[in-house]
Coordinates of C-alpha atoms and ligand atoms in Angstrom, one line a residue:
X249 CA -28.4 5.2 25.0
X250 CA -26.7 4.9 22.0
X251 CA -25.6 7.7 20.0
X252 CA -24.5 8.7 16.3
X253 CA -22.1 11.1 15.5
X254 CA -22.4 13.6 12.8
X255 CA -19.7 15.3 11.1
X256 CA -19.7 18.7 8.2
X257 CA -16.5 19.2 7.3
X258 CA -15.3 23.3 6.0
X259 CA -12.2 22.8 4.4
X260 CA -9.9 25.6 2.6
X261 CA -7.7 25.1 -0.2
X262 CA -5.0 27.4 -1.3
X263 CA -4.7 27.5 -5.2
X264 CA -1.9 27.0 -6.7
X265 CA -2.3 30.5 -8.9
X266 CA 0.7 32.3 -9.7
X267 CA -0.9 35.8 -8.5
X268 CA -2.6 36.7 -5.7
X269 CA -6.7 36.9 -5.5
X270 CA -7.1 40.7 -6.1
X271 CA -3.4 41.9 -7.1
X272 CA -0.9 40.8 -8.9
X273 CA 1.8 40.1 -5.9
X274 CA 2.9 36.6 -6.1
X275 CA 1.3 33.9 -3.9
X276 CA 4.4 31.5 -4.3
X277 CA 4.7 29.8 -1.2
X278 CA 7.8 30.6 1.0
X279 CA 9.8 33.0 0.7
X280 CA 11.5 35.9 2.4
X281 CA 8.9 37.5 4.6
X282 CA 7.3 40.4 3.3
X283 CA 8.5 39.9 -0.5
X284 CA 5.3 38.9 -1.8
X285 CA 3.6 42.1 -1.2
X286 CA 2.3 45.4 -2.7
X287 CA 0.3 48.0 -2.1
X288 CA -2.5 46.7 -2.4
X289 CA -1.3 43.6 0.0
X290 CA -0.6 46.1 2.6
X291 CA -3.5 47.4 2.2
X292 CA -2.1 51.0 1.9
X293 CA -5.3 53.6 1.4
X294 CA -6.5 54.5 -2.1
X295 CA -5.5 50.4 -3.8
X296 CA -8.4 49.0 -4.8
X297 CA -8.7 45.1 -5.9
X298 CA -9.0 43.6 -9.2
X299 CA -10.3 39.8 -9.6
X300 CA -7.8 37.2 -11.1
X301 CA -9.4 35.3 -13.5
X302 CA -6.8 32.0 -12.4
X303 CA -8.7 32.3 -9.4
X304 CA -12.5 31.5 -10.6
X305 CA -11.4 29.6 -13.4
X306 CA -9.9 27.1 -10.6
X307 CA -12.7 27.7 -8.5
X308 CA -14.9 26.7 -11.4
X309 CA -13.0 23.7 -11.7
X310 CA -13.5 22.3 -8.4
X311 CA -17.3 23.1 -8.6
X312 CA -17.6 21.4 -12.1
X313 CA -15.5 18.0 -10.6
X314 CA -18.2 18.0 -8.1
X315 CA -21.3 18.9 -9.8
X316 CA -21.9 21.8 -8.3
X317 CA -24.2 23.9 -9.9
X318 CA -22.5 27.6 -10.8
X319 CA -23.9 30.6 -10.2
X320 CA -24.3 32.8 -13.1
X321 CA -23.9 35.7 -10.7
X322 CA -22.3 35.7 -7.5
X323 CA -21.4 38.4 -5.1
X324 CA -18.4 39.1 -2.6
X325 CA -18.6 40.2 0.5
X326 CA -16.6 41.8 3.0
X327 CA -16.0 39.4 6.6
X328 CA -14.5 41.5 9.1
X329 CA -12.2 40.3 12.5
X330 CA -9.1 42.1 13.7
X331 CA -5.7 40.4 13.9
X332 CA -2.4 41.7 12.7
X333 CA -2.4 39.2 9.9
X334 CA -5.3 41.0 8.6
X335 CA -4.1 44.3 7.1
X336 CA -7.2 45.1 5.5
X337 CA -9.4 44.9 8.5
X338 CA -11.6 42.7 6.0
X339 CA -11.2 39.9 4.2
X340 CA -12.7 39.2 1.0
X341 CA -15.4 36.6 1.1
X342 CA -18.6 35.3 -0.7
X343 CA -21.4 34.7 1.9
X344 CA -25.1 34.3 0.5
X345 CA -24.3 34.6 -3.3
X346 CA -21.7 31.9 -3.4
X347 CA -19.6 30.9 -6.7
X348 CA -20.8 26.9 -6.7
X349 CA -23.6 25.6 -4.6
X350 CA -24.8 21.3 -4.1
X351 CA -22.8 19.1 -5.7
X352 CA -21.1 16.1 -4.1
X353 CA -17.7 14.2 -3.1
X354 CA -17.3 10.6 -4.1
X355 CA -15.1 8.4 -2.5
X356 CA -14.2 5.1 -1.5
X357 CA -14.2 3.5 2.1
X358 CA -13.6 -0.1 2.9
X359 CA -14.4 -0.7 -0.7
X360 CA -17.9 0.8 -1.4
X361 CA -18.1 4.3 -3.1
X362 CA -19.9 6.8 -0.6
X363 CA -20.9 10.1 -1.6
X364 CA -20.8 13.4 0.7
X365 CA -23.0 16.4 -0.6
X366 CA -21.6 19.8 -0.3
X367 CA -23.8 23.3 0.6
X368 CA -21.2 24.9 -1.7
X369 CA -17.9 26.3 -2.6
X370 CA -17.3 29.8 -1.9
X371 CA -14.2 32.0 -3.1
X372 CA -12.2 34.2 -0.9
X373 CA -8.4 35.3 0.2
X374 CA -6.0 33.9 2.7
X375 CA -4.6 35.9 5.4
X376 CA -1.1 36.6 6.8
X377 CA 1.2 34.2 9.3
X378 CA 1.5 35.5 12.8
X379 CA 4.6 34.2 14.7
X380 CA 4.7 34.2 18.4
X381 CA 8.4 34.6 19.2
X382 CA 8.8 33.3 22.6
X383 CA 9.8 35.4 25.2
X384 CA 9.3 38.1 22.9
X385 CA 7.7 41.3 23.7
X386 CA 6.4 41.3 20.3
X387 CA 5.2 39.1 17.6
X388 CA 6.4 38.8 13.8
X389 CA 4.1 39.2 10.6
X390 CA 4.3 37.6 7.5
X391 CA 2.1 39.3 4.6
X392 CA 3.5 36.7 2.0
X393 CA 0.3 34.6 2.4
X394 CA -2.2 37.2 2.6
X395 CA -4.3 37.7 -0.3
X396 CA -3.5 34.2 -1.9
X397 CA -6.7 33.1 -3.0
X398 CA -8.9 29.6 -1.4
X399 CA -11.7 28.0 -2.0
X400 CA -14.0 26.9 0.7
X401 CA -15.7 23.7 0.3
X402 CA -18.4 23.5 2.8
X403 CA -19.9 19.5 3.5
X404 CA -23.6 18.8 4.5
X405 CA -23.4 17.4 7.4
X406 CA -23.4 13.9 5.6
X407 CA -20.2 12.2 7.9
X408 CA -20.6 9.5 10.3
X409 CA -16.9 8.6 11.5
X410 CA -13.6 9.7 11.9
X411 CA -12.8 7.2 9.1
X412 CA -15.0 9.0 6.7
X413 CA -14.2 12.3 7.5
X414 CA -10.5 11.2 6.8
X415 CA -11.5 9.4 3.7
X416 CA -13.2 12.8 2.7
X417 CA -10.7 15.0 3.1
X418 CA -7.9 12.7 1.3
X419 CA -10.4 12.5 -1.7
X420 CA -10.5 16.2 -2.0
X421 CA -7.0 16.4 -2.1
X422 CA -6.7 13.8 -5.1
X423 CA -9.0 16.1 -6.7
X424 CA -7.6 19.2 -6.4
X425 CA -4.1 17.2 -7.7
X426 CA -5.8 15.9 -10.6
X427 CA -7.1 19.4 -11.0
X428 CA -3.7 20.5 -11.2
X429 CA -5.7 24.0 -9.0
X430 CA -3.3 23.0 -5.7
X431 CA -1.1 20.8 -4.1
X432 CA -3.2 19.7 -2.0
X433 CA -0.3 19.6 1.1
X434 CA -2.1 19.6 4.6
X435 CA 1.7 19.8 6.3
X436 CA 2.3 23.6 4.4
X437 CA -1.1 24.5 4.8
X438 CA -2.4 24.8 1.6
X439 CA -5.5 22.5 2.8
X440 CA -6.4 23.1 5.9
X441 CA -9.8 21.4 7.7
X442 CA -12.2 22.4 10.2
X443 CA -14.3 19.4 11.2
X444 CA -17.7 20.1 13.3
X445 CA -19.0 17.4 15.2
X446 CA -22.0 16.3 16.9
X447 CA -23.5 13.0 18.1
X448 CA -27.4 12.2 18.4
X449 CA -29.5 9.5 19.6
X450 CA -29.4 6.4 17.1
X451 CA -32.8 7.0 15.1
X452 CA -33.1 10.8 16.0
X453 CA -33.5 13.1 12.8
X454 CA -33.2 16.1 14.9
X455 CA -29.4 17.1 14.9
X456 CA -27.1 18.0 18.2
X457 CA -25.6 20.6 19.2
X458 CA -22.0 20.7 17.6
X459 CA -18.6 21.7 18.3
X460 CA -16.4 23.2 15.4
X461 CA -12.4 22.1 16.0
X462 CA -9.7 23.7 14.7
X463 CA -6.1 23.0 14.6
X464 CA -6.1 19.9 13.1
X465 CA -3.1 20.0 10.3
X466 CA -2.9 16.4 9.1
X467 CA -4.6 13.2 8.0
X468 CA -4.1 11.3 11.1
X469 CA -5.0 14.2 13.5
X470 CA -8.3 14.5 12.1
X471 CA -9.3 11.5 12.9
X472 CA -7.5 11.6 16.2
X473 CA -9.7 14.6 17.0
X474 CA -12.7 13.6 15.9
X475 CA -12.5 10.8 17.6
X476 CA -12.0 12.1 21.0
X477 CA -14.3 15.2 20.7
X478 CA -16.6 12.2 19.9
X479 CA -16.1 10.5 23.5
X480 CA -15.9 13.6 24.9
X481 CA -19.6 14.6 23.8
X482 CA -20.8 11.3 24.3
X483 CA -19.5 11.4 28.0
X484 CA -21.2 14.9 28.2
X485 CA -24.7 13.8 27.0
X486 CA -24.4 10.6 29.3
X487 CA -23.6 13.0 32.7
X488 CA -26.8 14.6 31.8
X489 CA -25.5 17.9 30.5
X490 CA -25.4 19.8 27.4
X491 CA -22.7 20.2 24.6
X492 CA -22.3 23.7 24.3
X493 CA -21.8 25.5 20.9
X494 CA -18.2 26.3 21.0
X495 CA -15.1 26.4 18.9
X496 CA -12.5 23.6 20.3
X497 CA -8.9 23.3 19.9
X498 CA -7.4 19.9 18.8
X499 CA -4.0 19.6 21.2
X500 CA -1.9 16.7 18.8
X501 CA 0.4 15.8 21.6
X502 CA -1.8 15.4 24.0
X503 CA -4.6 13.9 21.7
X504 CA -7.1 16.2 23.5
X505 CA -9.5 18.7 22.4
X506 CA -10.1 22.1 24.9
X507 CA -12.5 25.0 24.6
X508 CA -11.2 28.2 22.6
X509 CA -14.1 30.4 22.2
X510 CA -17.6 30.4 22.0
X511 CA -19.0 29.8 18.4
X512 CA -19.1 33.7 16.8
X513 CA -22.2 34.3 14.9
X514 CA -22.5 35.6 11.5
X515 CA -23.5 38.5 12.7
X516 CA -20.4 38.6 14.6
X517 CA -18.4 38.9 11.1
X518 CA -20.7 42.1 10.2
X519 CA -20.8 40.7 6.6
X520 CA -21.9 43.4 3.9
X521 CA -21.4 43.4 -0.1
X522 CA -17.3 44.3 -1.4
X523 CA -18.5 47.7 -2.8
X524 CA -14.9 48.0 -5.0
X525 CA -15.8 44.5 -6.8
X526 CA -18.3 44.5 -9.2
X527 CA -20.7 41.2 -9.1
X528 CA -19.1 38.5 -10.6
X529 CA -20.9 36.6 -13.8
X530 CA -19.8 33.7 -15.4
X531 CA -21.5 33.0 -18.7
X532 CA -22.1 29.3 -20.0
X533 CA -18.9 30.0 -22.6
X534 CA -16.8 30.7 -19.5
X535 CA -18.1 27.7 -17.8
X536 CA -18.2 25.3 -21.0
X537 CA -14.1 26.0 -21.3
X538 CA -13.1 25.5 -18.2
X539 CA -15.5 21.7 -18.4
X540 CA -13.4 21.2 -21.7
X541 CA -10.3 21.2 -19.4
X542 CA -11.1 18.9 -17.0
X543 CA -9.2 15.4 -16.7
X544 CA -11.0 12.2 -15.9
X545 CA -11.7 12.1 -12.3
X546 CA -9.8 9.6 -10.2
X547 CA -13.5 7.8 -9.3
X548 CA -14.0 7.8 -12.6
X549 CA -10.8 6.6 -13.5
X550 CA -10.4 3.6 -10.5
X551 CA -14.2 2.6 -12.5
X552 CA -12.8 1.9 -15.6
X553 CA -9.6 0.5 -14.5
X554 CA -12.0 -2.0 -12.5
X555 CA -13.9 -2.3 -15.0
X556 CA -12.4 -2.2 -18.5
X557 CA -9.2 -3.6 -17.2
X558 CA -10.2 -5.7 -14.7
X559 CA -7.6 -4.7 -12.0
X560 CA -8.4 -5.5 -8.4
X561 CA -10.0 -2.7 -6.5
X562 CA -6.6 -2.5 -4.1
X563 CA -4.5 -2.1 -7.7
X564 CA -7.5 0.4 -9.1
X565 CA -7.1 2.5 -6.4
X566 CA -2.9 2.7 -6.1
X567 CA -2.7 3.2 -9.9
X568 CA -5.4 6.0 -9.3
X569 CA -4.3 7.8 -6.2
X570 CA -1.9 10.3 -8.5
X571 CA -2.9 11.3 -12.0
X572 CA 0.8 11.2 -13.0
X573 CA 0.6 7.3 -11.6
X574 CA -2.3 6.5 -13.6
X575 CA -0.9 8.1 -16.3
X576 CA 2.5 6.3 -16.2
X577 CA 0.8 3.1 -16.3
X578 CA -1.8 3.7 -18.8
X579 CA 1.6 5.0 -21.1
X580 CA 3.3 1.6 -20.2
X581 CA 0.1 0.0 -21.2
X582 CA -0.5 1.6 -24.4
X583 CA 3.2 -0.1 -25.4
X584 CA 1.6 -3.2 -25.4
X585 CA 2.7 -4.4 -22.1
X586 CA 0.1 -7.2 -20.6
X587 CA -1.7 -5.4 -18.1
X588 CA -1.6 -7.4 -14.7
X589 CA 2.7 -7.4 -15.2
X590 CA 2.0 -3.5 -15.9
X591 CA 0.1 -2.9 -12.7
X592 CA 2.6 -5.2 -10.5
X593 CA 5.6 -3.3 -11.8
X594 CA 4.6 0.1 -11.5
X595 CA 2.6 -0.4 -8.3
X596 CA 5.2 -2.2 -6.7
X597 CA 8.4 -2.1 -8.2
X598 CA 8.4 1.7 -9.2
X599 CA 5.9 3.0 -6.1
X600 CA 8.4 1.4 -4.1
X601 CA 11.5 2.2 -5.8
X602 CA 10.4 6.0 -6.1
X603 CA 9.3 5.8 -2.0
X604 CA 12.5 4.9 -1.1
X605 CA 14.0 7.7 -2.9
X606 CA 11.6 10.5 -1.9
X607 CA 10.9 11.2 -5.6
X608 CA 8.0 12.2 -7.2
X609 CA 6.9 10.1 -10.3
X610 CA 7.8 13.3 -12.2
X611 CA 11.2 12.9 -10.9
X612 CA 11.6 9.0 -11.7
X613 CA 14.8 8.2 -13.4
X614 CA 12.9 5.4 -15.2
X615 CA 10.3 7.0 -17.7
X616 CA 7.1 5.2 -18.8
X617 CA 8.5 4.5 -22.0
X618 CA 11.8 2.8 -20.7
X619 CA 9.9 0.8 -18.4
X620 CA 7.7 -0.4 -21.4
X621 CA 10.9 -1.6 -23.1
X622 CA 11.9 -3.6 -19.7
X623 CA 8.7 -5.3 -19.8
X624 CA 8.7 -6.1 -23.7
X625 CA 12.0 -7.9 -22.5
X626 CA 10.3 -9.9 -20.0
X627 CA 7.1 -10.5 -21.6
X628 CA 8.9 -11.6 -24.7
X629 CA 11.0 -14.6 -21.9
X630 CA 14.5 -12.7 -23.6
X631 CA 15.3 -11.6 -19.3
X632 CA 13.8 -13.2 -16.3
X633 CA 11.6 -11.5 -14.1
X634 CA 14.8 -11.9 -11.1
X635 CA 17.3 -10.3 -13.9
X636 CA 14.6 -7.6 -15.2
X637 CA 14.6 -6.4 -11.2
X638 CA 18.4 -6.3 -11.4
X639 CA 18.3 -4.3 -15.2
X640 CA 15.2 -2.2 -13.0
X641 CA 17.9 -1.1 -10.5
X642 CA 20.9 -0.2 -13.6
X643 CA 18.1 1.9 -15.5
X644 CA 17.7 3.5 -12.1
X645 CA 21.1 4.3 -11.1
X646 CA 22.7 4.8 -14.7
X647 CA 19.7 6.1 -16.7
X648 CA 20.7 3.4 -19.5
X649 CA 18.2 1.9 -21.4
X650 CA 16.8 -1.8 -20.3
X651 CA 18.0 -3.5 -24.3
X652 CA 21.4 -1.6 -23.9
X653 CA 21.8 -3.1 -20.3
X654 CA 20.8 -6.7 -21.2
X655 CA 23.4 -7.2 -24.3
X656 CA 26.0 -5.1 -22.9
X657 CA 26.0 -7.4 -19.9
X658 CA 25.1 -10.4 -22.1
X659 CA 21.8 -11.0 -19.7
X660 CA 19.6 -12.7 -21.9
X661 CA 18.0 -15.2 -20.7
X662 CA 18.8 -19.1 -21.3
X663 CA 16.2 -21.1 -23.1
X664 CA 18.5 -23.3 -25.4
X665 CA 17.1 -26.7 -24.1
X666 CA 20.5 -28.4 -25.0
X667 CA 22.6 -25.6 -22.6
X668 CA 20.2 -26.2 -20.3
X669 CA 19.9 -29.9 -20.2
X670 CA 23.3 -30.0 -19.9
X671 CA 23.1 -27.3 -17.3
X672 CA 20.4 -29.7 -15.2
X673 CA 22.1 -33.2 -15.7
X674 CA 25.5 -31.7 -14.2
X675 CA 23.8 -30.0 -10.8
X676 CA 22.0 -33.8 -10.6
X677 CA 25.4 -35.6 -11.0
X678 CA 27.4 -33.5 -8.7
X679 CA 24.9 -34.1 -5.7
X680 CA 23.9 -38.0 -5.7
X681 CA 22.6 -37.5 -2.3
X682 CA 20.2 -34.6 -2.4
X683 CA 18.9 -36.5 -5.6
X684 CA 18.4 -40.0 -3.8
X685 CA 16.7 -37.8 -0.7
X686 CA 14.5 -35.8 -3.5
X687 CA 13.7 -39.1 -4.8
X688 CA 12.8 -40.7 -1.6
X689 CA 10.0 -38.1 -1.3
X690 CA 12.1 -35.1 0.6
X691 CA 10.0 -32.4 -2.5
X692 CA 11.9 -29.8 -0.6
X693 CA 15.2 -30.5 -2.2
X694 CA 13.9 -29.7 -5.2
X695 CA 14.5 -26.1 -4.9
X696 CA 18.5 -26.9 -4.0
X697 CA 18.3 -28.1 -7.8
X698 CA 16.7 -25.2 -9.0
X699 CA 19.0 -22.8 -7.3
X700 CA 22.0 -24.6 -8.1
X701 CA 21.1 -24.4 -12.0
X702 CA 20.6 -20.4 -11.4
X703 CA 23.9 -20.4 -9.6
X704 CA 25.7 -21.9 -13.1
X705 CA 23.7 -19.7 -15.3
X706 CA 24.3 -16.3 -13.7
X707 CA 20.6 -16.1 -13.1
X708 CA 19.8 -16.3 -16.3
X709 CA 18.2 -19.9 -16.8
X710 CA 14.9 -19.7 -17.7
X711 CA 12.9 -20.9 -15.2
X712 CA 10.0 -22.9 -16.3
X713 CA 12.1 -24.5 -18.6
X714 CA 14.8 -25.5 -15.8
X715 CA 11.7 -27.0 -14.1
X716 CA 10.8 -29.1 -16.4
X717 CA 14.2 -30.5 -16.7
X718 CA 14.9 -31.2 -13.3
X719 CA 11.7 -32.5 -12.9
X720 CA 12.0 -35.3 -16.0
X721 CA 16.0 -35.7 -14.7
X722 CA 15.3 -36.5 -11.3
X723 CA 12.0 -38.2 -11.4
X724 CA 12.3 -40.6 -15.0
X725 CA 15.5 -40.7 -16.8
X726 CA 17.7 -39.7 -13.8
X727 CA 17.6 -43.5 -12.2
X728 CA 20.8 -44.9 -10.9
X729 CA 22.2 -47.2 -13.7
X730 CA 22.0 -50.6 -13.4
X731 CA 25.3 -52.0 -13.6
Ligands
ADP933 P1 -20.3 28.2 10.2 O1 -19.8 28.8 9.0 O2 -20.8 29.1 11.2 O3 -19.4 27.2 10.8 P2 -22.3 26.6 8.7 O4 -23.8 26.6 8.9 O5 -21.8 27.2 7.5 O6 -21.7 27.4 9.9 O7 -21.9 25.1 8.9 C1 -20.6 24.7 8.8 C2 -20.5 23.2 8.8 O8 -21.1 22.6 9.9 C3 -21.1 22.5 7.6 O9 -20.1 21.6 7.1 C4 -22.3 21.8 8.2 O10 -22.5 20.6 7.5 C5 -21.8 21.5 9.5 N1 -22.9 21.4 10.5 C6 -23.9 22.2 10.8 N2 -24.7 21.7 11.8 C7 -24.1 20.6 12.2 C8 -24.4 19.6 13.3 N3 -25.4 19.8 14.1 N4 -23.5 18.6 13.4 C9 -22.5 18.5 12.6 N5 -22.1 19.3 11.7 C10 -22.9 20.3 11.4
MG934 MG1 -17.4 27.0 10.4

């Protein structure tokens, strides 16, 4: 029999405000343990919470992005579990009155946009870090964390492969960078996945039973886990038996999943209403600012780059993956600079350059305005493209301006036909034989002549020109003299 898998993916995302949900500790990441905290963090008796409005105007964000519909009233509730981290006993959740509800994620995969619906996007706080010292009779907590707020985003169960769960989960992570609500980093936690997973006969409506795992901290692991639990289920069903409702660890280095619990039920969580929060409405006028701050979405964006600038889809999508990268180029474009030598430089030539540094684009030595001049250079044939990667490299290291560079080294390029004639004629003279085995039909030589001219000029030759030269020296007027 052949089965399907289906995948819902729950992930949390820890926004980037600079004060906790319900106090006004700071939810900076890092820092020395236990400095982020109040009383109210502590959860010492008589603090009570107060909302942050940061915290639903990012939430609200993230539900407009995906056209989520937003409740004007929504409720929170109180999810209880005990664990050290947990200082409240509690922590505050929404459960049946959620902040955003529907809605979808749009993405692309293998070049065809596919679109995941959400059940919603709920608003709560994070908890503490545990750490298990080894050997230890006790363990270490860390309140820093607890209390930052995160948003839930809750899929339909709309998945069909570890590829498109992966492809899911990176597109939520461009959009909460675009959003500017988090950073979006899986490695620090600040977006953290819980896949569940279940496979059915091909042509069944009827869902399986499914499996939530946890544990799974990057990109690649995802994948890696959802693809096992994915064999492991299908092995299950094939013995004859049943997949039973569980949560399942994901084990990285072993690339196995194991059982960790059975699934708790809601009822487990004895959910009831926050009575120290009041309901939370959000008018239209709340709702109709925080739309007037939203960017252009990155699959909105890689559209019109495909279609108003006609970029390919593999240069729509690079120039898209960052805001700050599509914003680069569009600045660099907006200078006049031709579009496709726009897109090669800053996809290739500064992606790369920035890569092998470890900078951001924020950090880039060359700004979006010098780059512009580098390219007016070369669009306008005064430098080469070889010499504008070698001015690229000075503007890196120096932070000197691409114009300043070229005259100060005297860079421009050559395009006096005389100079270059002349330039031509003496590489042809000085090797008779390469030019008698070019003209007995050896075509490869022709780049010895080529390089030979750049070797004069410093590099500098203009190319198509030189080209034309050699070509007319060699083949026509470049004959041996009779005598
Ligand atoms: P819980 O909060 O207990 O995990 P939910 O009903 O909120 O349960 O579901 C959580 C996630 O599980 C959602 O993303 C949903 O799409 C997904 N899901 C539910 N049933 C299945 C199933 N049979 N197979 C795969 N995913 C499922
Ligand atoms: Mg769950």
């Amino acid at each position: 029999m052949k089965f399907e898998p289906v995948i819902g993916l729950e992930c949390h995302v820890q926004l980037a405000t600079k004060t906790k949900a319900f106090t006004r500790a700071s939810a900076a990441f890092g820092g020395a343990p236990n400095t982020h905290t109040d009383p109210y963090t502590l959860a010492l008796p008589g603090t009570l919470p107060v909302l942050s409005r940061a915290t639903i105007d990012f939430a609200i964000k993230m539900g407009l992005a995906t056209g989520c519909s937003i409740r004007p009233l929504s409720r929170f509730a109180r999810k209880h579990y005990f664990y050290p981290d947990l200082p409240k006993g509690f922590q505050i959740s929404q459960y049946d009155e959620p902040l955003c509800e529907g809605g979808k994620v749009e993405f692309v995969l293998d070049g065809t946009v596919r679109s995941v619906r959400l059940t919603r996007i709920h608003v709560e706080e994070d908890a503490g870090k545990n750490t298990h010292v080894p050997g230890a009779p006790y363990s270490l907590v860390d309140l820093n964390r607890a209390g930052v707020p995160l948003i839930e985003v809750v899929s339909e169960p709309d998945v069909r492969s570890a590829a498109e769960a992966s492809a899911y989960l990176r597109a939520i992570r461009q959009l909460v960078r675009y959003l500017g609500i988090s950073d979006g980093n899986m490695e620090e936690g600040s977006l953290r996945c819980d896949a569940n997973v279940s496979i059915r006969p091909v042509g069944d409506e009827q869902l399986g039973q499914r499996t939530e795992l946890k544990n799974i901290n990057s990109f690649k692991n995802v994948e890696a886990a959802i693809e096992v639990e994915i064999a492991r289920q299908t092995e299950v069903l094939e013995r004859g038996e049943k997949v039973r409702q569980e949560t399942r660890l994901f084990n990285p280095d072993k690339g196995t999943t194991h059982a960790m619990r059975s699934k708790e039920q809601a009822h487990d969580y004895r959910y009831f209403p926050e009575p120290d929060l009041p309901p939370l409405r959000v008018g239209a006028d709340w709702i109709e600012k925080v739309r007037a701050s939203l960017p252009e979405l990155p699959i909105q964006r890689r559209a019109r780059f495909l279609e108003a600038l006609a970029l390919s889809p593999y240069d729509a999508s690079v120039l898209t993956a960052e805001k700050e990268v599509a914003d680069y180029f569009e600045a660099v474009l907006a200078s006049g600079v031709e579009t496709k030598t726009a897109a090669n430089w800053v996809s290739s030539e500064l992606l790369g350059r920035l890569h092998r540094d470890g900078k951001s684009i924020a950090a880039s030595p060359v700004a979006a305005a010098a780059m512009a001049e580098l390219l007016g250079l070369l669009g306008d044939r005064t430098i080469s493209g070889k010499i504008a990667k070698d001015v690229f490299e000075k503007m890196w290291t120096s932070g000197r301006g691409a114009k300043e560079i070229v005259q100060a080294e005297g860079l421009t390029q050559v395009t006096d036909p005389i100079a270059l004639e002349a330039a031509c004629r003496a590489a042809v003279d000085a090797n008779p034989k390469n030019a008698e085995g070019y003209r007995g039909g050896n075509a490869k030589l022709f780049g010895f002549f080529v390089g030979q001219v750049m070797k004069a000029t410093g590099g500098k030759a203009n190319p198509a020109l030189v080209n034309e030269i050699l070509k007319r020296l060699l083949l026509h007027d470049g004959k041996p003299q009779q005598p």
